[in-house]
CSV table of C-alpha atoms in Angstrom, one decimal:
chain,number,residue,atom,x,y,z
W,1,MET,CA,-11.7,-24.8,-173.9
W,2,LYS,CA,-8.7,-25.0,-176.3
W,3,PHE,CA,-6.7,-28.1,-176.6
W,4,ALA,CA,-3.1,-28.4,-177.8
W,5,VAL,CA,-0.6,-31.2,-178.3
W,6,SER,CA,3.1,-30.4,-178.1
W,7,PRO,CA,5.5,-31.2,-181.0
W,8,LEU,CA,7.5,-33.4,-178.6
W,9,VAL,CA,4.4,-35.5,-177.7
W,10,ARG,CA,3.7,-35.9,-181.4
W,11,ARG,CA,7.2,-37.2,-181.9
W,12,GLN,CA,6.9,-39.5,-178.9
W,13,PHE,CA,3.6,-40.8,-180.1
W,14,GLU,CA,4.9,-41.5,-183.7
W,15,GLU,CA,8.1,-43.2,-182.5
W,16,ARG,CA,6.2,-45.4,-180.1
W,17,ALA,CA,3.5,-46.3,-182.7
W,18,GLN,CA,6.3,-47.2,-185.1
W,19,TRP,CA,8.0,-49.3,-182.4
W,20,TYR,CA,4.8,-51.1,-181.6
W,21,GLU,CA,4.1,-51.7,-185.3
W,22,HIS,CA,7.6,-53.3,-185.7
W,23,TYR,CA,7.7,-55.3,-182.6
W,24,ARG,CA,4.0,-55.9,-181.6
W,25,GLY,CA,2.0,-55.7,-184.8
W,26,LYS,CA,-0.6,-53.5,-186.4
W,27,ASP,CA,-3.5,-54.5,-184.1
W,28,PHE,CA,-1.5,-53.4,-181.1
W,29,VAL,CA,-0.8,-50.0,-182.8
W,30,LYS,CA,-4.5,-49.6,-183.5
W,31,SER,CA,-5.4,-50.3,-179.8
W,32,PHE,CA,-2.6,-47.9,-178.6
W,33,ALA,CA,-3.9,-45.1,-181.0
W,34,GLN,CA,-7.5,-45.7,-180.0
W,35,ASN,CA,-6.6,-45.4,-176.3
W,36,ILE,CA,-4.7,-42.2,-176.9
W,37,PHE,CA,-7.5,-40.7,-179.0
W,38,SER,CA,-10.2,-41.5,-176.5
W,39,THR,CA,-8.1,-40.2,-173.5
W,40,TYR,CA,-7.5,-36.9,-175.3
W,41,ARG,CA,-11.2,-36.6,-175.9
W,42,ALA,CA,-11.9,-37.3,-172.2
W,43,ILE,CA,-9.4,-34.8,-171.1
W,44,ALA,CA,-10.8,-32.2,-173.5
W,45,GLN,CA,-14.2,-32.7,-172.0
W,46,MET,CA,-13.2,-32.8,-168.4
W,47,PRO,CA,-9.6,-31.6,-167.7
W,48,THR,CA,-9.9,-32.4,-164.0
W,49,ILE,CA,-10.1,-36.2,-164.8
W,50,GLY,CA,-6.4,-36.6,-164.3
W,51,ARG,CA,-4.4,-37.2,-161.1
W,52,ILE,CA,-2.9,-33.9,-159.8
W,53,GLU,CA,0.9,-34.0,-160.1
W,54,GLN,CA,1.6,-30.4,-159.1
W,55,LYS,CA,-0.3,-27.2,-158.7
W,56,GLY,CA,1.5,-24.3,-160.3
W,57,LYS,CA,0.9,-20.6,-159.9
W,58,ARG,CA,-1.0,-20.3,-163.2
W,59,ALA,CA,-2.1,-23.8,-163.9
W,60,THR,CA,-2.5,-27.4,-162.6
W,61,TYR,CA,-0.3,-30.2,-163.8
W,62,ARG,CA,-2.0,-33.6,-164.1
W,63,SER,CA,-1.5,-37.1,-165.5
W,64,PHE,CA,-3.8,-39.8,-166.8
W,65,LEU,CA,-3.1,-43.4,-167.6
W,66,ALA,CA,-4.1,-43.7,-171.3
W,67,HIS,CA,-2.7,-47.2,-172.1
W,68,PRO,CA,-1.2,-49.9,-169.9
W,69,GLY,CA,2.2,-48.6,-170.8
W,70,CYS,CA,1.6,-44.9,-171.4
W,71,ARG,CA,0.7,-42.1,-169.0
W,72,ILE,CA,-0.2,-38.7,-170.4
W,73,TYR,CA,1.1,-35.6,-168.6
W,74,TYR,CA,-0.8,-32.3,-169.3
W,75,VAL,CA,-1.3,-28.9,-167.9
W,76,HIS,CA,-4.5,-26.9,-167.8
W,77,ASP,CA,-5.9,-23.6,-166.7
W,78,GLN,CA,-9.3,-21.9,-167.3
W,79,THR,CA,-8.9,-21.6,-171.1
W,80,LEU,CA,-6.3,-24.1,-172.4
W,81,ILE,CA,-5.2,-27.7,-172.1
W,82,ARG,CA,-1.7,-28.6,-173.2
W,83,ILE,CA,-0.5,-32.2,-173.6
W,84,GLN,CA,3.1,-31.8,-172.5
W,85,ARG,CA,4.7,-35.3,-172.3
W,86,LEU,CA,4.0,-39.0,-172.6
W,87,HIS,CA,5.6,-41.3,-170.1
W,88,PHE,CA,6.1,-44.9,-171.3
W,89,SER,CA,6.9,-47.8,-168.9
W,90,ALA,CA,10.3,-49.4,-169.7
W,91,MET,CA,10.1,-52.3,-172.1
W,92,GLU,CA,12.6,-54.7,-173.5
W,93,THR,CA,12.9,-54.9,-177.3
W,94,PRO,CA,11.5,-58.3,-178.2
W,95,PRO,CA,12.7,-60.5,-181.1
W,96,SER,CA,10.7,-59.0,-183.9
W,97,THR,CA,10.0,-62.4,-185.6
W,98,LEU,CA,8.2,-63.7,-182.5
W,99,ASN,CA,5.8,-60.9,-182.0
W,100,ARG,CA,4.7,-59.6,-185.4
W,101,ASN,CA,1.2,-60.3,-186.7
Y,1,MET,CA,35.5,-109.0,-179.2
Y,2,GLU,CA,32.5,-107.1,-177.9
Y,3,THR,CA,32.9,-103.3,-177.9
Y,4,LYS,CA,31.0,-101.1,-175.5
Y,5,GLU,CA,28.8,-98.3,-177.0
Y,6,PRO,CA,29.6,-95.0,-175.5
Y,7,ALA,CA,26.9,-93.7,-173.2
Y,8,ALA,CA,24.9,-90.8,-174.8
Y,9,PRO,CA,25.2,-87.7,-172.7
Y,10,TYR,CA,22.0,-86.9,-170.9
Y,11,TYR,CA,20.9,-83.3,-171.0
Y,12,THR,CA,18.2,-82.2,-168.6
Y,13,ARG,CA,16.0,-79.2,-169.4
Y,14,PRO,CA,17.6,-77.0,-166.7
Y,15,LYS,CA,21.1,-77.8,-168.1
Y,16,MET,CA,19.9,-76.9,-171.6
Y,17,GLN,CA,18.3,-73.7,-170.3
Y,18,PHE,CA,21.5,-72.8,-168.4
Y,19,MET,CA,23.5,-73.2,-171.6
Y,20,ARG,CA,21.1,-71.0,-173.6
Y,21,GLN,CA,21.2,-68.3,-170.9
Y,22,ALA,CA,25.0,-68.4,-170.9
Y,23,ILE,CA,25.1,-68.1,-174.7
Y,24,ILE,CA,22.7,-65.1,-174.6
Y,25,ARG,CA,24.8,-63.4,-172.0
Y,26,GLY,CA,27.9,-64.0,-174.1
Y,27,ILE,CA,26.3,-62.5,-177.2
Y,28,GLU,CA,24.9,-59.5,-175.2
Y,29,GLN,CA,28.5,-58.7,-174.2
Y,30,GLU,CA,29.9,-59.2,-177.7
Y,31,ASN,CA,31.1,-55.9,-179.3
Y,32,ASP,CA,33.1,-57.3,-182.2
Y,33,VAL,CA,31.1,-56.5,-185.3
Y,34,GLN,CA,32.5,-59.3,-187.3
Y,35,GLN,CA,31.7,-61.8,-184.6
Y,36,LEU,CA,28.2,-60.4,-184.4
Y,37,GLU,CA,27.8,-60.7,-188.2
Y,38,GLN,CA,28.8,-64.4,-188.0
Y,39,LEU,CA,26.5,-65.1,-185.1
Y,40,TYR,CA,23.6,-63.3,-186.8
Y,41,ALA,CA,24.2,-65.4,-190.0
Y,42,ARG,CA,24.3,-68.6,-187.9
Y,43,TYR,CA,21.3,-68.0,-185.7
Y,44,ASN,CA,19.1,-66.1,-188.1
Y,45,PRO,CA,19.9,-67.5,-191.5
Y,46,LEU,CA,16.4,-66.7,-193.0
Y,47,GLY,CA,15.8,-63.5,-191.2
Y,48,LYS,CA,15.9,-60.1,-192.8
Y,49,THR,CA,18.9,-57.8,-192.7
Y,50,PHE,CA,18.8,-54.6,-190.7
Y,51,GLU,CA,18.5,-52.6,-193.9
Y,52,GLU,CA,15.5,-54.7,-195.1
Y,53,GLU,CA,13.8,-54.2,-191.7
Y,54,VAL,CA,14.4,-50.4,-191.9
Y,55,ALA,CA,13.0,-50.3,-195.5
Y,56,GLU,CA,9.9,-52.1,-194.4
Y,57,ALA,CA,9.4,-49.8,-191.4
Y,58,ARG,CA,10.0,-46.7,-193.7
Y,59,ALA,CA,7.2,-48.0,-196.0
Y,60,TRP,CA,4.8,-48.3,-193.1
Y,61,ALA,CA,5.8,-44.8,-191.8
Y,62,GLU,CA,5.3,-43.3,-195.2
Y,63,ALA,CA,1.8,-44.9,-195.4
Y,64,HIS,CA,0.8,-43.5,-191.9
Y,65,PHE,CA,2.6,-40.3,-191.2
Y,66,GLU,CA,3.2,-36.9,-192.8
Y,67,PRO,CA,6.5,-36.6,-194.9
Y,68,GLU,CA,8.2,-34.3,-192.5
Y,69,ASP,CA,7.5,-36.7,-189.6
Y,70,VAL,CA,8.9,-39.6,-191.7
Y,71,GLU,CA,12.2,-37.7,-192.0
Y,72,GLU,CA,12.2,-37.3,-188.2
Y,73,LEU,CA,11.6,-41.0,-187.7
Y,74,ALA,CA,14.5,-41.8,-190.2
Y,75,LYS,CA,16.9,-40.2,-187.7
Y,76,VAL,CA,16.1,-43.1,-185.3
Y,77,ASP,CA,16.1,-45.8,-188.1
Y,78,PHE,CA,12.3,-46.0,-187.7
Y,79,THR,CA,13.0,-47.5,-184.2
Y,80,VAL,CA,14.4,-50.7,-185.7
Y,81,GLY,CA,16.9,-52.0,-183.2
Y,82,HIS,CA,16.4,-49.1,-180.9
Y,83,ASP,CA,15.7,-49.6,-177.2
Y,84,PRO,CA,12.5,-47.7,-176.4
Y,85,GLU,CA,14.1,-46.6,-173.1
Y,86,GLU,CA,16.3,-44.3,-175.1
Y,87,TRP,CA,13.5,-41.8,-175.4
Y,88,ASN,CA,11.8,-42.5,-172.1
Y,89,TRP,CA,11.1,-39.6,-169.8
Y,90,ASN,CA,11.2,-39.9,-166.1
Y,91,PRO,CA,8.5,-37.8,-164.4
Y,92,PRO,CA,9.6,-35.4,-161.6
Y,93,THR,CA,9.2,-36.7,-158.1
Y,94,THR,CA,10.2,-33.8,-155.8
Y,95,ASP,CA,8.9,-30.2,-155.7
Y,96,GLU,CA,12.3,-28.9,-156.9
Y,97,GLU,CA,12.3,-31.2,-159.9
Y,98,TRP,CA,8.7,-30.2,-160.7
Y,99,GLU,CA,9.7,-26.5,-160.6
Y,100,ARG,CA,12.5,-27.2,-163.1
Y,101,GLN,CA,10.2,-29.2,-165.3
Y,102,ILE,CA,7.5,-26.5,-165.3
Y,103,ALA,CA,10.1,-23.9,-166.3
Y,104,GLU,CA,11.2,-26.2,-169.2
Y,105,TRP,CA,7.6,-26.7,-170.3
Y,106,GLU,CA,6.9,-23.0,-170.3
Y,107,GLU,CA,9.9,-22.6,-172.7
Y,108,GLU,CA,8.5,-25.4,-174.8
Y,109,GLU,CA,5.1,-23.7,-175.0
Y,110,LYS,CA,6.9,-21.1,-177.2
Y,111,MET,CA,7.9,-23.7,-179.8
Y,112,ASP,CA,6.2,-24.1,-183.2
Y,113,GLY,CA,4.4,-27.3,-184.1
Y,114,TRP,CA,1.6,-27.4,-181.5
Y,115,ILE,CA,-1.5,-28.9,-183.0
Y,116,THR,CA,-5.2,-29.0,-181.9
Y,117,LEU,CA,-7.1,-32.1,-181.0
Y,118,GLU,CA,-8.9,-32.1,-184.4
Y,119,GLU,CA,-5.5,-31.8,-186.2
Y,120,PHE,CA,-4.1,-34.7,-184.1
Y,121,GLU,CA,-7.0,-36.9,-185.0
Y,122,ARG,CA,-6.8,-36.0,-188.7
Y,123,ARG,CA,-3.0,-36.7,-188.9
Y,124,TYR,CA,-3.1,-40.0,-187.2
Y,125,ALA,CA,-6.5,-41.4,-188.4
Y,126,LYS,CA,-4.7,-44.0,-190.6
Y,127,LEU,CA,-3.4,-45.7,-187.5
Y,128,LEU,CA,-7.0,-46.8,-186.7
Y,129,ASP,CA,-7.2,-48.6,-190.1
Y,130,PRO,CA,-4.3,-51.1,-190.1
């Protein structure tokens, strides 16, 4: 089965990784990226792993919690999985000097 | 003639906390740039300037992302000083909202820039090596 990540998800991922690096430190970024990578692999192997959000005419829309603050929304049919959006829980910007490694 | 020493004011922890919270609320509502500059200089005298923080964040982005992605991140100052809720997305809750979202996603599927899982892992492998 083919697997595709949308340009908007890439941008969301990059911005959040940058934000985590600035406000939470490099180790937090590593853990965030590891969780996203492993979730993508899990979805690629078994698309039905996610919670059903909506059944469309052509495909099923699902979500999966990849990281404590990040849920992945994706769509899949018989041939293709598309990662459509990341949803992050709301967070306050912390003082950078208190949280950096 | 004996003089009486003035009694030192006694500050309890709740009173100090109350004053801190009042100051934070006041600063949060401050929109005068000059006042903010003065407050920043007073309360963060050894801290970095916004420009220094952005330059540091740019260096990290250049070390971890592709050049075209770095330029996209530059549009949001490499997230320095940005509230992450600005790019938060609220998932649909009703069937009608879902129908609108699915229609939007079907349009997005025509966009350029979709990448495979292997390409995603290759592009962002440096994040795993901090």
